[in-house]
PDB file of C-alpha atoms in Angstrom:
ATOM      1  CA  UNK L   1      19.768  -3.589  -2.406  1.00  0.00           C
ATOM      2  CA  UNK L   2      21.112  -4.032   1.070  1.00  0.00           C
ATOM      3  CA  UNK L   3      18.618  -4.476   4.212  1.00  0.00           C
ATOM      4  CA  UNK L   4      15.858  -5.352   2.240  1.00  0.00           C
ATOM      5  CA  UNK L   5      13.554  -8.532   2.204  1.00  0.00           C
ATOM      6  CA  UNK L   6      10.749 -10.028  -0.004  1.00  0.00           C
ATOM      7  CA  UNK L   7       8.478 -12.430   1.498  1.00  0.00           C
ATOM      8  CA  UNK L   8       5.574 -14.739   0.645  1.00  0.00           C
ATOM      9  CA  UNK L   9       2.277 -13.366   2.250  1.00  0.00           C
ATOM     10  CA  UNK L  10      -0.241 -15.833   2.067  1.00  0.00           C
ATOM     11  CA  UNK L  11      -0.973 -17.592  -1.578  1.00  0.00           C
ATOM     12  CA  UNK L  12      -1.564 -14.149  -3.490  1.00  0.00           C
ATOM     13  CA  UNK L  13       0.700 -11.410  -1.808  1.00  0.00           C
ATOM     14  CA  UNK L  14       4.593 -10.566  -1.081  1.00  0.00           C
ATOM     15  CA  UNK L  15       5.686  -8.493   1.096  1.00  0.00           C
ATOM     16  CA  UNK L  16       9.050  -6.067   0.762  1.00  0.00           C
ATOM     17  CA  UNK L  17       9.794  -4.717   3.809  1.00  0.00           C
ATOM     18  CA  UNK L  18      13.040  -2.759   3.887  1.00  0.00           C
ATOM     19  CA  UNK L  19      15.266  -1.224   7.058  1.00  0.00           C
ATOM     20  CA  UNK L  20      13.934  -1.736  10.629  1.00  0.00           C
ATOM     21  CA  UNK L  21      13.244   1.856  11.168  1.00  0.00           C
ATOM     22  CA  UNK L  22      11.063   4.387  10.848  1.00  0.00           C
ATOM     23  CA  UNK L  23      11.950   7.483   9.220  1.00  0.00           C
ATOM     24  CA  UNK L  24      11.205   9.555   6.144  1.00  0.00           C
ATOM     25  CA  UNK L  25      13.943   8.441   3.665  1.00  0.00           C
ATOM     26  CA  UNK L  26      13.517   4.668   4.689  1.00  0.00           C
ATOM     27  CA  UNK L  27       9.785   5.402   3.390  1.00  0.00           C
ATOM     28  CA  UNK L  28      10.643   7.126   0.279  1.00  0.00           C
ATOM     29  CA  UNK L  29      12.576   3.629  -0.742  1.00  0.00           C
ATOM     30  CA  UNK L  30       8.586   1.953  -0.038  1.00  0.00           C
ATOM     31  CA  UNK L  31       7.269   4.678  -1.984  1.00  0.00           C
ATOM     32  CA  UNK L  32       9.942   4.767  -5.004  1.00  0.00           C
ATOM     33  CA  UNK L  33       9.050   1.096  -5.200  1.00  0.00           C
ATOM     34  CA  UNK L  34       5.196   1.516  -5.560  1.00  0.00           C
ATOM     35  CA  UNK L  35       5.928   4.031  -7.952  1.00  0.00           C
ATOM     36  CA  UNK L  36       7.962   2.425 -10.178  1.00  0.00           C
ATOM     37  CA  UNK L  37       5.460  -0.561  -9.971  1.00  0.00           C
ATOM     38  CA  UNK L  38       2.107   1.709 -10.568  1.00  0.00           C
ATOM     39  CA  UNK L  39       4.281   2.904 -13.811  1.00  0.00           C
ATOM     40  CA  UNK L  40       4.987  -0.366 -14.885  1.00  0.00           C
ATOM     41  CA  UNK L  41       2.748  -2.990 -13.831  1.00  0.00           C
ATOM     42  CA  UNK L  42       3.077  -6.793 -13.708  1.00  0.00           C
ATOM     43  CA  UNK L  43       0.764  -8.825 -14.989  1.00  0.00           C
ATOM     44  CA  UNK L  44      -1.477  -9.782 -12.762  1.00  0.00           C
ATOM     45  CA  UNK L  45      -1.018  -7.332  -9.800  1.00  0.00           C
ATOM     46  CA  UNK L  46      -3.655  -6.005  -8.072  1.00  0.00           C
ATOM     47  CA  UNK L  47      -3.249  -3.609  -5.642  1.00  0.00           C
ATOM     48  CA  UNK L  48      -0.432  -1.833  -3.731  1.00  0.00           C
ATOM     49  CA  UNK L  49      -0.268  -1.568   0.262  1.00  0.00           C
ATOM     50  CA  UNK L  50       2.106   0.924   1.502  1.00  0.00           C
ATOM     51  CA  UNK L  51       3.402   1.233   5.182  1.00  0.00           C
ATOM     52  CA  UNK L  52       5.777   2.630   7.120  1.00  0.00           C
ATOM     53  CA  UNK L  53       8.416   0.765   6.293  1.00  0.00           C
ATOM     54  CA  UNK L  54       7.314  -2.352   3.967  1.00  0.00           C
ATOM     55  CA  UNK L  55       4.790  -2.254   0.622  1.00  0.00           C
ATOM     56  CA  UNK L  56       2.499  -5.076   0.432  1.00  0.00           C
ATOM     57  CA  UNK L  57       2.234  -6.525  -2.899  1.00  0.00           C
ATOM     58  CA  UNK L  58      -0.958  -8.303  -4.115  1.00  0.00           C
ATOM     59  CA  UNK L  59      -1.256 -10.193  -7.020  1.00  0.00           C
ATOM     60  CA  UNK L  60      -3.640 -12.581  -8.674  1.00  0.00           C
ATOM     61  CA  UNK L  61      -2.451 -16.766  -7.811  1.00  0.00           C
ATOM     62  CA  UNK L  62      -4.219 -17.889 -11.444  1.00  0.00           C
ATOM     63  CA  UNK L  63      -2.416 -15.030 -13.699  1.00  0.00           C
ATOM     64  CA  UNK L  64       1.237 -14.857 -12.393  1.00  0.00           C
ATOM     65  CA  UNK L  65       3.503 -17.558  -9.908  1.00  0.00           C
ATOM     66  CA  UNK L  66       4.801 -16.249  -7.227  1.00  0.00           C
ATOM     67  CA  UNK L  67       8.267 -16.555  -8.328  1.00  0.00           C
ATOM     68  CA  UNK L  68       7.826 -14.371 -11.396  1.00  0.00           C
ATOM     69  CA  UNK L  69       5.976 -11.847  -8.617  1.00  0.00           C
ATOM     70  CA  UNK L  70       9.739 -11.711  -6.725  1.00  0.00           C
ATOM     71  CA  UNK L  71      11.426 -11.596  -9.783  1.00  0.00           C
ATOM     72  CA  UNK L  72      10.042  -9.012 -10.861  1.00  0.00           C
ATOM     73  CA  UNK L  73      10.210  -6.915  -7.926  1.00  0.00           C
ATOM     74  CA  UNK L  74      13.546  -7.569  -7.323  1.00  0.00           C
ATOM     75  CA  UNK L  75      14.348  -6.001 -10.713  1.00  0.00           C
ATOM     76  CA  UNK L  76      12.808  -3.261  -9.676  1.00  0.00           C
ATOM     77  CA  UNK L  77      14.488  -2.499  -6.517  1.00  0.00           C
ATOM     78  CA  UNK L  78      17.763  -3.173  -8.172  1.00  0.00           C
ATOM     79  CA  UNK L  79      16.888  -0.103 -10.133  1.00  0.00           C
ATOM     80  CA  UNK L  80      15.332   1.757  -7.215  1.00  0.00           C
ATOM     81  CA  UNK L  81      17.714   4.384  -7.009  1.00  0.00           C
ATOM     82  CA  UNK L  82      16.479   5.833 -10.606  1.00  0.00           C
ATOM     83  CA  UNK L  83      13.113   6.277  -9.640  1.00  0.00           C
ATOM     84  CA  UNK L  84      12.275  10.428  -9.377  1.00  0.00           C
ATOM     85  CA  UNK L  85       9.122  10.976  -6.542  1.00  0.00           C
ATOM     86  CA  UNK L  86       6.128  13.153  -7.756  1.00  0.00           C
ATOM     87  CA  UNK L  87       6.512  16.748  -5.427  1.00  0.00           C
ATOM     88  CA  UNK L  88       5.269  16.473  -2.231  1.00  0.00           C
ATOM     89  CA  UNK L  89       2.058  18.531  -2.163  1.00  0.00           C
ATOM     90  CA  UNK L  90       0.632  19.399   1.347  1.00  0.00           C
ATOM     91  CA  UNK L  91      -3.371  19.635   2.453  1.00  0.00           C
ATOM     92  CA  UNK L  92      -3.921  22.036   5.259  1.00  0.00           C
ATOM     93  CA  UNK L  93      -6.400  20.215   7.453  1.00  0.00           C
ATOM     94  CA  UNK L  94      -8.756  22.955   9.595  1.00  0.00           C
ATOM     95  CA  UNK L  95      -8.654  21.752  13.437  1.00  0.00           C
ATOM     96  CA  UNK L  96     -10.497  23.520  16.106  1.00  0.00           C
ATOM     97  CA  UNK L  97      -8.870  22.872  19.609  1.00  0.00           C
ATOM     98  CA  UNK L  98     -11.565  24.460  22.265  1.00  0.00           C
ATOM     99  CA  UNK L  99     -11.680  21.979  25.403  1.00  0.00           C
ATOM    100  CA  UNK L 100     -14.741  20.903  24.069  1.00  0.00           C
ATOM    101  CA  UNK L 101     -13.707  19.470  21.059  1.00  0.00           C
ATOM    102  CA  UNK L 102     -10.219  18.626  22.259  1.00  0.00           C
ATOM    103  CA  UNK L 103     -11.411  16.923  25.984  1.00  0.00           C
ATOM    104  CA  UNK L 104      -7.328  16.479  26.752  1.00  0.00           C
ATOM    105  CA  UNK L 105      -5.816  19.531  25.849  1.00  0.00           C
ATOM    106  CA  UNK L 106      -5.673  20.574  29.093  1.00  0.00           C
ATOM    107  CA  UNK L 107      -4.466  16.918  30.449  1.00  0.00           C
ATOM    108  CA  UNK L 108      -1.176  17.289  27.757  1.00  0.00           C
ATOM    109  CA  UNK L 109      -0.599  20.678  28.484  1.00  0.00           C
ATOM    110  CA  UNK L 110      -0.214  19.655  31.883  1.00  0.00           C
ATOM    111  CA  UNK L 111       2.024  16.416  31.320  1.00  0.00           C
ATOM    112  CA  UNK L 112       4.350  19.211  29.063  1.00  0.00           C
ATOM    113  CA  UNK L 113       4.489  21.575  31.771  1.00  0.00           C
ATOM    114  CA  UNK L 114       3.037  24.878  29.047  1.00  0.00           C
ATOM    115  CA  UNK L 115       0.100  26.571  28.482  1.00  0.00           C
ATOM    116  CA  UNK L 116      -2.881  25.232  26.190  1.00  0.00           C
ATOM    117  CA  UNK L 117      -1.850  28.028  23.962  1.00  0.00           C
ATOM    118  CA  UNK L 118       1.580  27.386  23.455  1.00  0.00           C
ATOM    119  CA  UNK L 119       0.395  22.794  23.216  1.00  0.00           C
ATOM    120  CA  UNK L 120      -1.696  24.644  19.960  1.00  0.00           C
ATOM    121  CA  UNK L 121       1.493  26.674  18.675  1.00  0.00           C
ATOM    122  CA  UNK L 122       3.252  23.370  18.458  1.00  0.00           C
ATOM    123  CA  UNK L 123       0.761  21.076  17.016  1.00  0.00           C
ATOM    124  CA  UNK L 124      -0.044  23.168  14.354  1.00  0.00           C
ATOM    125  CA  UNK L 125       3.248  25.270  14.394  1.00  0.00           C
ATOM    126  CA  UNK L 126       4.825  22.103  12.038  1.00  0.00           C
ATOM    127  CA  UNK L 127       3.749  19.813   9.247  1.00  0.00           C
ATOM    128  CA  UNK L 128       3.348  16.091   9.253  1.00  0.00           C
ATOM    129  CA  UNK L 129       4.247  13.632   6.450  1.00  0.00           C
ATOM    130  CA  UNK L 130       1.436  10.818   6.420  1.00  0.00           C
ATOM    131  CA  UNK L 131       3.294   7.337   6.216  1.00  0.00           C
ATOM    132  CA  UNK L 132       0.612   5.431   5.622  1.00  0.00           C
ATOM    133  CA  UNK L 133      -3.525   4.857   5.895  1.00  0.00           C
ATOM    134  CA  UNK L 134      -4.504   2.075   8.385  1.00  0.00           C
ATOM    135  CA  UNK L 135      -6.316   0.955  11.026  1.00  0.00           C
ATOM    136  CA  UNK L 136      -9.866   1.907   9.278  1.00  0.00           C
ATOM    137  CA  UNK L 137     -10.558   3.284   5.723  1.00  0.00           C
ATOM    138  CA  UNK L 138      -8.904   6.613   5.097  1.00  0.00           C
ATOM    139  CA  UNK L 139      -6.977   6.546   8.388  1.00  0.00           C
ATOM    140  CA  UNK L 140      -4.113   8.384   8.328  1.00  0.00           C
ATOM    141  CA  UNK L 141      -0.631   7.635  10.479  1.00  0.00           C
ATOM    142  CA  UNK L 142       1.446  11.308  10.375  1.00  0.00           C
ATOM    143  CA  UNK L 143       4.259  12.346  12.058  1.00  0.00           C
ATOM    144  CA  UNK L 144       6.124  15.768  12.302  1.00  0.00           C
ATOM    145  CA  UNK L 145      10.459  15.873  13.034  1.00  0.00           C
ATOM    146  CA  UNK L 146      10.676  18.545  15.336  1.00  0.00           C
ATOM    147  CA  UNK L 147       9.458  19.187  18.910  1.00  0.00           C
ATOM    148  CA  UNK L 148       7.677  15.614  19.847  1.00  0.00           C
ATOM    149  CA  UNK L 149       5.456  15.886  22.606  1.00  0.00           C
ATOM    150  CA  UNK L 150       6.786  13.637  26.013  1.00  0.00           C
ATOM    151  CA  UNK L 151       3.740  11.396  26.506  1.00  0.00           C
ATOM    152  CA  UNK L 152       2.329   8.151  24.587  1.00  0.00           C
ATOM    153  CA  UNK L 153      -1.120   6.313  24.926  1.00  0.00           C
ATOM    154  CA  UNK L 154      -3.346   6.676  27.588  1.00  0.00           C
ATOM    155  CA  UNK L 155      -3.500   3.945  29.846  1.00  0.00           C
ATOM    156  CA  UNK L 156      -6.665   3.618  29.832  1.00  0.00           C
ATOM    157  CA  UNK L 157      -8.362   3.270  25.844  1.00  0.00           C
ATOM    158  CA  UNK L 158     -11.719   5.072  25.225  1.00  0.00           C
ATOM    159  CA  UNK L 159     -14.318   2.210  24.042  1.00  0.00           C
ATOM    160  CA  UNK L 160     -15.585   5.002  21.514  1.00  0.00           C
ATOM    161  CA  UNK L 161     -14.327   8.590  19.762  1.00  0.00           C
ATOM    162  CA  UNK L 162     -16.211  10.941  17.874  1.00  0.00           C
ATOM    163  CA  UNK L 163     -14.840  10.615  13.785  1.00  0.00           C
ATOM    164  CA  UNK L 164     -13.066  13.613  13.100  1.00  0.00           C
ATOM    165  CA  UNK L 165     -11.221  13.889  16.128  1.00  0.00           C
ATOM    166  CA  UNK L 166      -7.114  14.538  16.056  1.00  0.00           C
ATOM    167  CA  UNK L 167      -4.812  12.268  18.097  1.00  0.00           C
ATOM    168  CA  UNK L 168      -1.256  11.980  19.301  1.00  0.00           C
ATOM    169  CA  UNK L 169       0.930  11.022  21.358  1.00  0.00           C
ATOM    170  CA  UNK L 170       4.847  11.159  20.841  1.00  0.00           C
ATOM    171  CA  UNK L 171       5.804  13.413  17.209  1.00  0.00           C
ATOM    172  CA  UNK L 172       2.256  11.328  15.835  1.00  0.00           C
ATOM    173  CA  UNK L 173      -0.584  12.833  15.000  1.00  0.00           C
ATOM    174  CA  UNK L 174      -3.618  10.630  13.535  1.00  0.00           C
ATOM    175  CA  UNK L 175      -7.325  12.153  12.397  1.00  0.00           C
ATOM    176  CA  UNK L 176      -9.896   8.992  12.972  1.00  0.00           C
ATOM    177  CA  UNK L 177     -12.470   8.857  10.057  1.00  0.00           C
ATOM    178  CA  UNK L 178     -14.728   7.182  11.625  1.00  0.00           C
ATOM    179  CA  UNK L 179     -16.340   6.486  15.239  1.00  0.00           C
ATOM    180  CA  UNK L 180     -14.211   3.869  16.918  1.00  0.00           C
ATOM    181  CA  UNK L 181     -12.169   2.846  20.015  1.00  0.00           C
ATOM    182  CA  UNK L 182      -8.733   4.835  20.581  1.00  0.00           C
ATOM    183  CA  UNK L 183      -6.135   4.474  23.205  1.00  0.00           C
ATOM    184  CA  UNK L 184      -4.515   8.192  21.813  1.00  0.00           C
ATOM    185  CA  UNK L 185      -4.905  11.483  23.708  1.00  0.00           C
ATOM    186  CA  UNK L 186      -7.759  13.587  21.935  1.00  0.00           C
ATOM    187  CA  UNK L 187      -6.157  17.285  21.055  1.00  0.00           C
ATOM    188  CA  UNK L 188      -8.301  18.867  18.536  1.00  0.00           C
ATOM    189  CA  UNK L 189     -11.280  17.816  15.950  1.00  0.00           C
ATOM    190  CA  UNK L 190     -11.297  18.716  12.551  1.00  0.00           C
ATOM    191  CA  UNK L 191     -14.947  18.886  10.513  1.00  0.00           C
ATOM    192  CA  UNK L 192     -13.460  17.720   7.263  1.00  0.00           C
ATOM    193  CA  UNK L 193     -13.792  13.910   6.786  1.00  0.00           C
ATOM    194  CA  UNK L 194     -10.690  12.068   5.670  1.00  0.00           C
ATOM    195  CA  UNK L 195     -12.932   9.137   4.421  1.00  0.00           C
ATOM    196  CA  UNK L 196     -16.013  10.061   2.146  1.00  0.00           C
ATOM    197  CA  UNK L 197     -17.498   7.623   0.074  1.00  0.00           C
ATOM    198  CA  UNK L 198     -19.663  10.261  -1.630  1.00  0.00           C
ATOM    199  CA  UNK L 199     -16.443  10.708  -3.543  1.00  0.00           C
ATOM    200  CA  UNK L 200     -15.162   9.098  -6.689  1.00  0.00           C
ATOM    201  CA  UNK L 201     -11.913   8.916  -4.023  1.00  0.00           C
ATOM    202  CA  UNK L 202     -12.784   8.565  -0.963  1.00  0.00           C
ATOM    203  CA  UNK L 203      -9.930   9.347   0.251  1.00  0.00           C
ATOM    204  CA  UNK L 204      -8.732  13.085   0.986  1.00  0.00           C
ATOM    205  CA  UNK L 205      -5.422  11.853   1.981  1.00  0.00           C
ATOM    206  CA  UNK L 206      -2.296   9.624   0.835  1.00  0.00           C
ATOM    207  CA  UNK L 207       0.911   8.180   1.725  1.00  0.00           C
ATOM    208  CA  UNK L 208       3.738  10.254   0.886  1.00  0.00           C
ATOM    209  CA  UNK L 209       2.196  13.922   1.621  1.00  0.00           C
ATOM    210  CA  UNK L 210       1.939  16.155   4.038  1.00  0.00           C
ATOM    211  CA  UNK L 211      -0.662  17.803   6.112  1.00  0.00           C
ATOM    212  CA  UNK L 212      -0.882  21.258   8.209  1.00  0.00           C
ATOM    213  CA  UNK L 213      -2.889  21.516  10.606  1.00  0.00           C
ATOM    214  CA  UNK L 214      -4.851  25.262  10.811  1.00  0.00           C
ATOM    215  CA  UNK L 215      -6.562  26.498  14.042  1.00  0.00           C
ATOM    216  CA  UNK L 216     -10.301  27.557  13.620  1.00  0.00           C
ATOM    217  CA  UNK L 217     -12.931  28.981  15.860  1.00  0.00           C
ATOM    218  CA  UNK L 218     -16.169  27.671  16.652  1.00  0.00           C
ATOM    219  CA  UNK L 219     -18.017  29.781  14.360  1.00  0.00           C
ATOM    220  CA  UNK L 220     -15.524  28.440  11.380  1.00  0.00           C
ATOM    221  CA  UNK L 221     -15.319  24.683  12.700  1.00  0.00           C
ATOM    222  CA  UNK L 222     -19.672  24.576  12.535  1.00  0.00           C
ATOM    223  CA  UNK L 223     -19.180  26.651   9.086  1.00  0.00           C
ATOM    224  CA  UNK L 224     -16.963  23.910   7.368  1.00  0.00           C
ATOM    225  CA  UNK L 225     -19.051  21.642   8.741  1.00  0.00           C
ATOM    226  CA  UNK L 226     -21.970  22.675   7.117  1.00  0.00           C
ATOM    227  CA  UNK L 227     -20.330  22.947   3.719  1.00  0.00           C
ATOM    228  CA  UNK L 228     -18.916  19.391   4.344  1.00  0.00           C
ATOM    229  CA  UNK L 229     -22.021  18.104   4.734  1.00  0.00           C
ATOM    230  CA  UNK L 230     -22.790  20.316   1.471  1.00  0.00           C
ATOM    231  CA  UNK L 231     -20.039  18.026  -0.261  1.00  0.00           C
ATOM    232  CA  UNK L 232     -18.923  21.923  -1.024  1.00  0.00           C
ATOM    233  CA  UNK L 233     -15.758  21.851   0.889  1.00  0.00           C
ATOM    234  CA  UNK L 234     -12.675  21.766  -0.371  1.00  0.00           C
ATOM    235  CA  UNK L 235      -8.869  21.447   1.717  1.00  0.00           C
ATOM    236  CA  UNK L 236      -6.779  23.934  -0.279  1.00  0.00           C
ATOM    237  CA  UNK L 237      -3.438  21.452  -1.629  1.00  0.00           C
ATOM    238  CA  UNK L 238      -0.481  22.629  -3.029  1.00  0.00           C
ATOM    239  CA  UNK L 239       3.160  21.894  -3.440  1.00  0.00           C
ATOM    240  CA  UNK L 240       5.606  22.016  -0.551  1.00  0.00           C
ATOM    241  CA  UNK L 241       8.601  23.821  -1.204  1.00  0.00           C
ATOM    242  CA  UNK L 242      12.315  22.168  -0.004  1.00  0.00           C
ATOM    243  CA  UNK L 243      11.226  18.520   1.067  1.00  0.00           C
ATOM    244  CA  UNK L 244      12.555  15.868  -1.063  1.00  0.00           C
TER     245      UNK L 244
END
């Protein structure tokens, strides 16, 4: 396969990194790969890092030589193109956007030149496909195709944000898990928590979906909450129809 490299990452990792873009179908090639390699397993791998545009490979150094490692996963990208992706489900994510839990709203509905109501309409008017999780556990890096917002990161990054709160800048949209520094404009919080390790996976989100994102009012946003804490929450998932 054309435009694609494998590389030695450390003593017990490779890494395949394939086009210099960013863009859905140049992640469903990383994502057909860990695929095919979650179905059939070399000996001695370990665990599978997707990102936008590369999969990280890690292996155990005493049960399998690197060589045999890129070998093997040149085999398999030779017979990429046969690989069939589960259906993309989609997790609608509930996001209150009152100034108070969205402290620049007002700031990006300036910079665009609309209303508050009509930065909300867009946000949540379109869904994002998460690339990857990063940054901190659970993190996860979306994006939407349609209608990216003008600005990018502040110039100035806060030293602390609450978990739960919604990001962007750009046609990105992130939800931080937990409390930590951010240089991204703050446009919502949701009261679900993308990283739970009450969970048997902590995780409520992958690589490879999608998420909506579903306005709620205060009364809602301190409901959910409550049931969150209640571990009797649950995002409704399904499959989304006509994405490939």
């Amino acid at each position: 396969m054309q435009d694609v490299a494998i590389k030695q990452a450390g003593d017990s990792a490779v890494l395949v990194e394939f086009e210099n873009e960013i863009g859905i179908e140049t992640n469903a090639k990383v994502r057909s790969l860990m695929f095919s390699l979650e179905r059939r397993p070399f000996a001695g791998m370990r665990e599978l890092t997707p990102a936008y545009r590369s999969l990280l490979i890690q292996y155990d150094p005493c049960a399998v030589k690197s060589g045999a490692v890129r070998e093997f996963v040149g085999q398999s990208l030779a017979n990429l193109r046969s690989v069939t992706l589960p259906k993309p489900v989609i997790t609608e994510i509930p996001v209150i956007y009152d100034p108070e839990f969205a402290p620049d709203i007002e700031e990006i509905a300036r910079i665009e030149d609309k209303t508050v109501e009509e930065v909300i309409r867009i946000h949540s008017g379109s869904d994002y496909f998460v690339y990857m999780l990063g940054f901190a556990p659970g993190h996860p890096y979306t994006a939407r195709f349609e209608n990216p917002f003008s600005f990018k990161r502040r110039e100035s990054p806060r030293v602390r944000i609450d978990g739960g709160s919604v990001v962007v800048q750009l046609a990105l949209s992130n939800i931080i898990p937990f409390d930590q520094p951010c240089g991204w404009n703050i446009i919502g919080t949701t009261p679900v928590l993308v990283c739970d390790y009450r969970r048997e996976n902590p995780f409520l989100l992958k690589a490879g979906q999608w998420i909506r994102h579903i306005p709620i009012d205060r009364d809602e946003y301190f409901d959910i909450k409550r049931r969150v804490e209640l571990s009797e929450y649950v995002c409704r998932t399904y499959e989304k129809e006509g994405t490939p």
